Amino acid sequence: MVQYPDELTLDEFDDMPWIKNKQFGLDRQANIEEIKKYAEKISGQIYTQVDGDGGRMYSKGLRFVNRTGIYEVVKLDGYEADNS
């Protein structure tokens, strides 16, 4: 199986052909347990939107430093999630 990229720019993230994609934290504070449960349910990868060196980007997994409060759970066929 293929691994999800460790980091994606906002444009790269938007251009990915996700078969499932759910955003958390845009309209209210994200519930980490809810995010984990959804990721487990769909065997999806969690990405955290962070303020990186070159601007905002997505980092694989749950991040608690430099985060913007936006999380995405995504799925691609043939890719293996790693939410450890």
PDB file of N, CA and C in Angstrom:
ATOM      1  N   MET A   1       0.841  -1.200   0.000  1.00  0.00           N
ATOM      2  CA  MET A   1       0.000   0.000   0.000  1.00  0.00           C
ATOM      3  C   MET A   1       0.876   1.250   0.000  1.00  0.00           C
ATOM      4  N   VAL A   2       0.328   2.305  -0.560  1.00  0.00           N
ATOM      5  CA  VAL A   2       1.016   3.585  -0.654  1.00  0.00           C
ATOM      6  C   VAL A   2       0.714   4.406   0.592  1.00  0.00           C
ATOM      7  N   GLN A   3       1.705   5.152   1.070  1.00  0.00           N
ATOM      8  CA  GLN A   3       1.523   6.032   2.225  1.00  0.00           C
ATOM      9  C   GLN A   3       1.007   7.400   1.773  1.00  0.00           C
ATOM     10  N   TYR A   4       0.178   8.013   2.593  1.00  0.00           N
ATOM     11  CA  TYR A   4      -0.264   9.383   2.334  1.00  0.00           C
ATOM     12  C   TYR A   4       0.938  10.319   2.481  1.00  0.00           C
ATOM     13  N   PRO A   5       0.964  11.430   1.732  1.00  0.00           N
ATOM     14  CA  PRO A   5       2.064  12.392   1.883  1.00  0.00           C
ATOM     15  C   PRO A   5       2.089  12.971   3.292  1.00  0.00           C
ATOM     16  N   ASP A   6       3.293  13.273   3.796  1.00  0.00           N
ATOM     17  CA  ASP A   6       3.426  13.858   5.129  1.00  0.00           C
ATOM     18  C   ASP A   6       2.907  15.286   5.176  1.00  0.00           C
ATOM     19  N   GLU A   7       3.103  16.022   4.091  1.00  0.00           N
ATOM     20  CA  GLU A   7       2.664  17.409   4.032  1.00  0.00           C
ATOM     21  C   GLU A   7       2.093  17.717   2.655  1.00  0.00           C
ATOM     22  N   LEU A   8       1.103  18.587   2.646  1.00  0.00           N
ATOM     23  CA  LEU A   8       0.495  19.044   1.397  1.00  0.00           C
ATOM     24  C   LEU A   8       0.209  20.537   1.510  1.00  0.00           C
ATOM     25  N   THR A   9       0.488  21.283   0.443  1.00  0.00           N
ATOM     26  CA  THR A   9       0.056  22.680   0.429  1.00  0.00           C
ATOM     27  C   THR A   9      -1.474  22.689   0.323  1.00  0.00           C
ATOM     28  N   LEU A  10      -2.065  23.838   0.535  1.00  0.00           N
ATOM     29  CA  LEU A  10      -3.522  23.927   0.405  1.00  0.00           C
ATOM     30  C   LEU A  10      -3.952  23.570  -1.014  1.00  0.00           C
ATOM     31  N   ASP A  11      -3.212  24.033  -2.013  1.00  0.00           N
ATOM     32  CA  ASP A  11      -3.560  23.713  -3.405  1.00  0.00           C
ATOM     33  C   ASP A  11      -3.402  22.223  -3.682  1.00  0.00           C
ATOM     34  N   GLU A  12      -2.303  21.624  -3.221  1.00  0.00           N
ATOM     35  CA  GLU A  12      -2.100  20.190  -3.423  1.00  0.00           C
ATOM     36  C   GLU A  12      -3.220  19.392  -2.760  1.00  0.00           C
ATOM     37  N   PHE A  13      -3.603  19.822  -1.554  1.00  0.00           N
ATOM     38  CA  PHE A  13      -4.673  19.140  -0.829  1.00  0.00           C
ATOM     39  C   PHE A  13      -5.974  19.206  -1.625  1.00  0.00           C
ATOM     40  N   ASP A  14      -6.297  20.393  -2.130  1.00  0.00           N
ATOM     41  CA  ASP A  14      -7.534  20.581  -2.897  1.00  0.00           C
ATOM     42  C   ASP A  14      -7.527  19.807  -4.219  1.00  0.00           C
ATOM     43  N   ASP A  15      -6.349  19.567  -4.781  1.00  0.00           N
ATOM     44  CA  ASP A  15      -6.230  18.873  -6.059  1.00  0.00           C
ATOM     45  C   ASP A  15      -6.227  17.346  -5.933  1.00  0.00           C
ATOM     46  N   MET A  16      -6.132  16.821  -4.723  1.00  0.00           N
ATOM     47  CA  MET A  16      -6.099  15.367  -4.541  1.00  0.00           C
ATOM     48  C   MET A  16      -7.478  14.778  -4.864  1.00  0.00           C
ATOM     49  N   PRO A  17      -7.513  13.617  -5.488  1.00  0.00           N
ATOM     50  CA  PRO A  17      -8.794  12.991  -5.857  1.00  0.00           C
ATOM     51  C   PRO A  17      -9.394  12.176  -4.708  1.00  0.00           C
ATOM     52  N   TRP A  18      -9.666  12.826  -3.581  1.00  0.00           N
ATOM     53  CA  TRP A  18     -10.205  12.130  -2.407  1.00  0.00           C
ATOM     54  C   TRP A  18     -11.501  11.421  -2.754  1.00  0.00           C
ATOM     55  N   ILE A  19     -11.675  10.189  -2.263  1.00  0.00           N
ATOM     56  CA  ILE A  19     -12.966   9.522  -2.442  1.00  0.00           C
ATOM     57  C   ILE A  19     -13.872   9.812  -1.252  1.00  0.00           C
ATOM     58  N   LYS A  20     -13.269  10.204  -0.140  1.00  0.00           N
ATOM     59  CA  LYS A  20     -14.019  10.687   1.024  1.00  0.00           C
ATOM     60  C   LYS A  20     -13.230  11.828   1.623  1.00  0.00           C
ATOM     61  N   ASN A  21     -13.951  12.836   2.113  1.00  0.00           N
ATOM     62  CA  ASN A  21     -13.308  14.010   2.681  1.00  0.00           C
ATOM     63  C   ASN A  21     -14.301  14.685   3.621  1.00  0.00           C
ATOM     64  N   LYS A  22     -13.909  14.827   4.889  1.00  0.00           N
ATOM     65  CA  LYS A  22     -14.779  15.505   5.849  1.00  0.00           C
ATOM     66  C   LYS A  22     -13.939  16.474   6.660  1.00  0.00           C
ATOM     67  N   GLN A  23     -14.427  17.710   6.754  1.00  0.00           N
ATOM     68  CA  GLN A  23     -13.707  18.754   7.480  1.00  0.00           C
ATOM     69  C   GLN A  23     -14.293  18.917   8.885  1.00  0.00           C
ATOM     70  N   PHE A  24     -13.413  19.177   9.831  1.00  0.00           N
ATOM     71  CA  PHE A  24     -13.802  19.417  11.222  1.00  0.00           C
ATOM     72  C   PHE A  24     -13.185  20.737  11.676  1.00  0.00           C
ATOM     73  N   GLY A  25     -13.926  21.489  12.494  1.00  0.00           N
ATOM     74  CA  GLY A  25     -13.383  22.675  13.126  1.00  0.00           C
ATOM     75  C   GLY A  25     -13.637  23.984  12.433  1.00  0.00           C
ATOM     76  N   LEU A  26     -14.286  23.977  11.275  1.00  0.00           N
ATOM     77  CA  LEU A  26     -14.533  25.236  10.576  1.00  0.00           C
ATOM     78  C   LEU A  26     -15.616  26.057  11.274  1.00  0.00           C
ATOM     79  N   ASP A  27     -16.697  25.403  11.684  1.00  0.00           N
ATOM     80  CA  ASP A  27     -17.824  26.129  12.271  1.00  0.00           C
ATOM     81  C   ASP A  27     -17.872  26.058  13.797  1.00  0.00           C
ATOM     82  N   ARG A  28     -17.067  25.172  14.379  1.00  0.00           N
ATOM     83  CA  ARG A  28     -17.001  25.068  15.840  1.00  0.00           C
ATOM     84  C   ARG A  28     -15.692  24.385  16.201  1.00  0.00           C
ATOM     85  N   GLN A  29     -15.335  24.462  17.474  1.00  0.00           N
ATOM     86  CA  GLN A  29     -14.083  23.831  17.900  1.00  0.00           C
ATOM     87  C   GLN A  29     -14.123  22.331  17.624  1.00  0.00           C
ATOM     88  N   ALA A  30     -13.058  21.821  17.071  1.00  0.00           N
ATOM     89  CA  ALA A  30     -12.983  20.409  16.698  1.00  0.00           C
ATOM     90  C   ALA A  30     -12.915  19.517  17.929  1.00  0.00           C
ATOM     91  N   ASN A  31     -13.652  18.413  17.887  1.00  0.00           N
ATOM     92  CA  ASN A  31     -13.629  17.407  18.932  1.00  0.00           C
ATOM     93  C   ASN A  31     -12.685  16.295  18.471  1.00  0.00           C
ATOM     94  N   ILE A  32     -11.526  16.188  19.131  1.00  0.00           N
ATOM     95  CA  ILE A  32     -10.490  15.249  18.707  1.00  0.00           C
ATOM     96  C   ILE A  32     -11.005  13.808  18.703  1.00  0.00           C
ATOM     97  N   GLU A  33     -11.783  13.433  19.686  1.00  0.00           N
ATOM     98  CA  GLU A  33     -12.313  12.060  19.727  1.00  0.00           C
ATOM     99  C   GLU A  33     -13.249  11.791  18.561  1.00  0.00           C
ATOM    100  N   GLU A  34     -14.053  12.781  18.189  1.00  0.00           N
ATOM    101  CA  GLU A  34     -14.954  12.650  17.037  1.00  0.00           C
ATOM    102  C   GLU A  34     -14.145  12.465  15.746  1.00  0.00           C
ATOM    103  N   ILE A  35     -13.059  13.203  15.618  1.00  0.00           N
ATOM    104  CA  ILE A  35     -12.189  13.088  14.447  1.00  0.00           C
ATOM    105  C   ILE A  35     -11.582  11.693  14.375  1.00  0.00           C
ATOM    106  N   LYS A  36     -11.054  11.218  15.487  1.00  0.00           N
ATOM    107  CA  LYS A  36     -10.440   9.882  15.530  1.00  0.00           C
ATOM    108  C   LYS A  36     -11.448   8.791  15.185  1.00  0.00           C
ATOM    109  N   LYS A  37     -12.648   8.892  15.734  1.00  0.00           N
ATOM    110  CA  LYS A  37     -13.679   7.884  15.462  1.00  0.00           C
ATOM    111  C   LYS A  37     -14.055   7.856  13.984  1.00  0.00           C
ATOM    112  N   TYR A  38     -14.211   9.029  13.383  1.00  0.00           N
ATOM    113  CA  TYR A  38     -14.564   9.080  11.969  1.00  0.00           C
ATOM    114  C   TYR A  38     -13.434   8.497  11.113  1.00  0.00           C
ATOM    115  N   ALA A  39     -12.202   8.845  11.427  1.00  0.00           N
ATOM    116  CA  ALA A  39     -11.054   8.323  10.677  1.00  0.00           C
ATOM    117  C   ALA A  39     -10.999   6.804  10.772  1.00  0.00           C
ATOM    118  N   GLU A  40     -11.250   6.279  11.954  1.00  0.00           N
ATOM    119  CA  GLU A  40     -11.252   4.821  12.136  1.00  0.00           C
ATOM    120  C   GLU A  40     -12.393   4.179  11.346  1.00  0.00           C
ATOM    121  N   LYS A  41     -13.548   4.808  11.370  1.00  0.00           N
ATOM    122  CA  LYS A  41     -14.731   4.275  10.688  1.00  0.00           C
ATOM    123  C   LYS A  41     -14.504   4.118   9.189  1.00  0.00           C
ATOM    124  N   ILE A  42     -13.852   5.096   8.559  1.00  0.00           N
ATOM    125  CA  ILE A  42     -13.660   5.042   7.108  1.00  0.00           C
ATOM    126  C   ILE A  42     -12.252   4.579   6.721  1.00  0.00           C
ATOM    127  N   SER A  43     -11.428   4.244   7.720  1.00  0.00           N
ATOM    128  CA  SER A  43     -10.003   3.914   7.480  1.00  0.00           C
ATOM    129  C   SER A  43      -9.327   5.067   6.750  1.00  0.00           C
ATOM    130  N   GLY A  44      -9.603   6.269   7.229  1.00  0.00           N
ATOM    131  CA  GLY A  44      -9.094   7.480   6.589  1.00  0.00           C
ATOM    132  C   GLY A  44      -7.900   8.073   7.295  1.00  0.00           C
ATOM    133  N   GLN A  45      -7.260   8.997   6.611  1.00  0.00           N
ATOM    134  CA  GLN A  45      -6.089   9.701   7.130  1.00  0.00           C
ATOM    135  C   GLN A  45      -6.514  11.054   7.679  1.00  0.00           C
ATOM    136  N   ILE A  46      -6.005  11.390   8.854  1.00  0.00           N
ATOM    137  CA  ILE A  46      -6.243  12.699   9.465  1.00  0.00           C
ATOM    138  C   ILE A  46      -5.149  13.656   9.000  1.00  0.00           C
ATOM    139  N   TYR A  47      -5.555  14.849   8.598  1.00  0.00           N
ATOM    140  CA  TYR A  47      -4.620  15.935   8.314  1.00  0.00           C
ATOM    141  C   TYR A  47      -5.009  17.122   9.180  1.00  0.00           C
ATOM    142  N   THR A  48      -3.995  17.831   9.690  1.00  0.00           N
ATOM    143  CA  THR A  48      -4.182  19.039  10.473  1.00  0.00           C
ATOM    144  C   THR A  48      -3.711  20.221   9.656  1.00  0.00           C
ATOM    145  N   GLN A  49      -4.536  21.262   9.567  1.00  0.00           N
ATOM    146  CA  GLN A  49      -4.090  22.476   8.891  1.00  0.00           C
ATOM    147  C   GLN A  49      -3.201  23.241   9.864  1.00  0.00           C
ATOM    148  N   VAL A  50      -1.991  23.582   9.411  1.00  0.00           N
ATOM    149  CA  VAL A  50      -1.016  24.262  10.277  1.00  0.00           C
ATOM    150  C   VAL A  50      -0.474  25.491   9.561  1.00  0.00           C
ATOM    151  N   ASP A  51       0.105  26.391  10.348  1.00  0.00           N
ATOM    152  CA  ASP A  51       0.845  27.525   9.801  1.00  0.00           C
ATOM    153  C   ASP A  51       2.281  27.072   9.636  1.00  0.00           C
ATOM    154  N   GLY A  52       2.678  26.767   8.389  1.00  0.00           N
ATOM    155  CA  GLY A  52       4.031  26.311   8.095  1.00  0.00           C
ATOM    156  C   GLY A  52       4.939  27.461   7.731  1.00  0.00           C
ATOM    157  N   ASP A  53       6.165  27.121   7.375  1.00  0.00           N
ATOM    158  CA  ASP A  53       7.150  28.144   7.009  1.00  0.00           C
ATOM    159  C   ASP A  53       6.715  28.951   5.791  1.00  0.00           C
ATOM    160  N   GLY A  54       6.086  28.284   4.833  1.00  0.00           N
ATOM    161  CA  GLY A  54       5.673  28.965   3.612  1.00  0.00           C
ATOM    162  C   GLY A  54       4.208  29.338   3.591  1.00  0.00           C
ATOM    163  N   GLY A  55       3.557  29.382   4.717  1.00  0.00           N
ATOM    164  CA  GLY A  55       2.127  29.679   4.786  1.00  0.00           C
ATOM    165  C   GLY A  55       1.352  28.474   5.279  1.00  0.00           C
ATOM    166  N   ARG A  56       0.063  28.539   5.149  1.00  0.00           N
ATOM    167  CA  ARG A  56      -0.780  27.438   5.630  1.00  0.00           C
ATOM    168  C   ARG A  56      -0.601  26.202   4.775  1.00  0.00           C
ATOM    169  N   MET A  57      -0.674  25.050   5.432  1.00  0.00           N
ATOM    170  CA  MET A  57      -0.513  23.771   4.762  1.00  0.00           C
ATOM    171  C   MET A  57      -1.191  22.691   5.594  1.00  0.00           C
ATOM    172  N   TYR A  58      -1.234  21.471   5.081  1.00  0.00           N
ATOM    173  CA  TYR A  58      -1.771  20.337   5.814  1.00  0.00           C
ATOM    174  C   TYR A  58      -0.635  19.398   6.188  1.00  0.00           C
ATOM    175  N   SER A  59      -0.632  18.979   7.450  1.00  0.00           N
ATOM    176  CA  SER A  59       0.355  18.041   7.975  1.00  0.00           C
ATOM    177  C   SER A  59      -0.368  16.766   8.383  1.00  0.00           C
ATOM    178  N   LYS A  60       0.196  15.619   7.998  1.00  0.00           N
ATOM    179  CA  LYS A  60      -0.431  14.324   8.281  1.00  0.00           C
ATOM    180  C   LYS A  60      -0.468  14.070   9.782  1.00  0.00           C
ATOM    181  N   GLY A  61      -1.618  13.632  10.272  1.00  0.00           N
ATOM    182  CA  GLY A  61      -1.803  13.291  11.680  1.00  0.00           C
ATOM    183  C   GLY A  61      -2.402  14.434  12.483  1.00  0.00           C
ATOM    184  N   LEU A  62      -2.583  14.177  13.761  1.00  0.00           N
ATOM    185  CA  LEU A  62      -3.081  15.209  14.674  1.00  0.00           C
ATOM    186  C   LEU A  62      -1.897  16.028  15.161  1.00  0.00           C
ATOM    187  N   ARG A  63      -1.952  17.313  14.957  1.00  0.00           N
ATOM    188  CA  ARG A  63      -0.887  18.219  15.382  1.00  0.00           C
ATOM    189  C   ARG A  63      -1.464  19.207  16.380  1.00  0.00           C
ATOM    190  N   PHE A  64      -0.645  19.574  17.369  1.00  0.00           N
ATOM    191  CA  PHE A  64      -1.120  20.486  18.402  1.00  0.00           C
ATOM    192  C   PHE A  64      -0.284  21.752  18.486  1.00  0.00           C
ATOM    193  N   VAL A  65       0.696  21.919  17.585  1.00  0.00           N
ATOM    194  CA  VAL A  65       1.522  23.112  17.524  1.00  0.00           C
ATOM    195  C   VAL A  65       1.284  23.786  16.185  1.00  0.00           C
ATOM    196  N   ASN A  66       1.106  25.083  16.199  1.00  0.00           N
ATOM    197  CA  ASN A  66       0.889  25.889  14.993  1.00  0.00           C
ATOM    198  C   ASN A  66      -0.381  25.509  14.230  1.00  0.00           C
ATOM    199  N   ARG A  67      -1.306  24.848  14.860  1.00  0.00           N
ATOM    200  CA  ARG A  67      -2.529  24.445  14.154  1.00  0.00           C
ATOM    201  C   ARG A  67      -3.490  25.625  14.015  1.00  0.00           C
ATOM    202  N   THR A  68      -4.316  25.543  12.980  1.00  0.00           N
ATOM    203  CA  THR A  68      -5.300  26.608  12.742  1.00  0.00           C
ATOM    204  C   THR A  68      -6.666  26.243  13.316  1.00  0.00           C
ATOM    205  N   GLY A  69      -6.826  24.990  13.762  1.00  0.00           N
ATOM    206  CA  GLY A  69      -8.117  24.534  14.271  1.00  0.00           C
ATOM    207  C   GLY A  69      -8.937  23.784  13.234  1.00  0.00           C
ATOM    208  N   ILE A  70      -8.388  23.626  12.027  1.00  0.00           N
ATOM    209  CA  ILE A  70      -9.065  22.904  10.953  1.00  0.00           C
ATOM    210  C   ILE A  70      -8.411  21.534  10.802  1.00  0.00           C
ATOM    211  N   TYR A  71      -9.239  20.510  10.768  1.00  0.00           N
ATOM    212  CA  TYR A  71      -8.782  19.138  10.562  1.00  0.00           C
ATOM    213  C   TYR A  71      -9.577  18.552   9.402  1.00  0.00           C
ATOM    214  N   GLU A  72      -8.951  17.666   8.643  1.00  0.00           N
ATOM    215  CA  GLU A  72      -9.617  16.973   7.542  1.00  0.00           C
ATOM    216  C   GLU A  72      -9.350  15.482   7.704  1.00  0.00           C
ATOM    217  N   VAL A  73     -10.380  14.688   7.462  1.00  0.00           N
ATOM    218  CA  VAL A  73     -10.210  13.232   7.387  1.00  0.00           C
ATOM    219  C   VAL A  73     -10.507  12.860   5.947  1.00  0.00           C
ATOM    220  N   VAL A  74      -9.535  12.201   5.316  1.00  0.00           N
ATOM    221  CA  VAL A  74      -9.629  11.907   3.886  1.00  0.00           C
ATOM    222  C   VAL A  74      -9.342  10.438   3.621  1.00  0.00           C
ATOM    223  N   LYS A  75      -9.749   9.989   2.439  1.00  0.00           N
ATOM    224  CA  LYS A  75      -9.496   8.606   2.041  1.00  0.00           C
ATOM    225  C   LYS A  75      -9.219   8.559   0.551  1.00  0.00           C
ATOM    226  N   LEU A  76      -8.213   7.745   0.203  1.00  0.00           N
ATOM    227  CA  LEU A  76      -7.888   7.419  -1.180  1.00  0.00           C
ATOM    228  C   LEU A  76      -7.769   5.913  -1.279  1.00  0.00           C
ATOM    229  N   ASP A  77      -8.329   5.323  -2.315  1.00  0.00           N
ATOM    230  CA  ASP A  77      -8.176   3.882  -2.519  1.00  0.00           C
ATOM    231  C   ASP A  77      -6.700   3.546  -2.725  1.00  0.00           C
ATOM    232  N   GLY A  78      -6.254   2.459  -2.090  1.00  0.00           N
ATOM    233  CA  GLY A  78      -4.891   2.004  -2.259  1.00  0.00           C
ATOM    234  C   GLY A  78      -3.883   2.679  -1.354  1.00  0.00           C
ATOM    235  N   TYR A  79      -4.338   3.592  -0.488  1.00  0.00           N
ATOM    236  CA  TYR A  79      -3.438   4.290   0.424  1.00  0.00           C
ATOM    237  C   TYR A  79      -3.663   3.774   1.845  1.00  0.00           C
ATOM    238  N   GLU A  80      -2.594   3.735   2.623  1.00  0.00           N
ATOM    239  CA  GLU A  80      -2.655   3.252   3.991  1.00  0.00           C
ATOM    240  C   GLU A  80      -2.565   4.421   4.963  1.00  0.00           C
ATOM    241  N   ALA A  81      -3.559   4.540   5.838  1.00  0.00           N
ATOM    242  CA  ALA A  81      -3.584   5.604   6.836  1.00  0.00           C
ATOM    243  C   ALA A  81      -2.640   5.285   7.984  1.00  0.00           C
ATOM    244  N   ASP A  82      -2.042   6.342   8.533  1.00  0.00           N
ATOM    245  CA  ASP A  82      -1.195   6.226   9.720  1.00  0.00           C
ATOM    246  C   ASP A  82      -1.527   7.405  10.623  1.00  0.00           C
ATOM    247  N   ASN A  83      -2.394   7.178  11.585  1.00  0.00           N
ATOM    248  CA  ASN A  83      -2.831   8.228  12.499  1.00  0.00           C
ATOM    249  C   ASN A  83      -2.216   8.063  13.890  1.00  0.00           C
ATOM    250  N   SER A  84      -1.058   7.416  13.953  1.00  0.00           N
ATOM    251  CA  SER A  84      -0.408   7.208  15.262  1.00  0.00           C
ATOM    252  C   SER A  84       0.230   8.469  15.772  1.00  0.00           C
TER     253      SER A  84
END
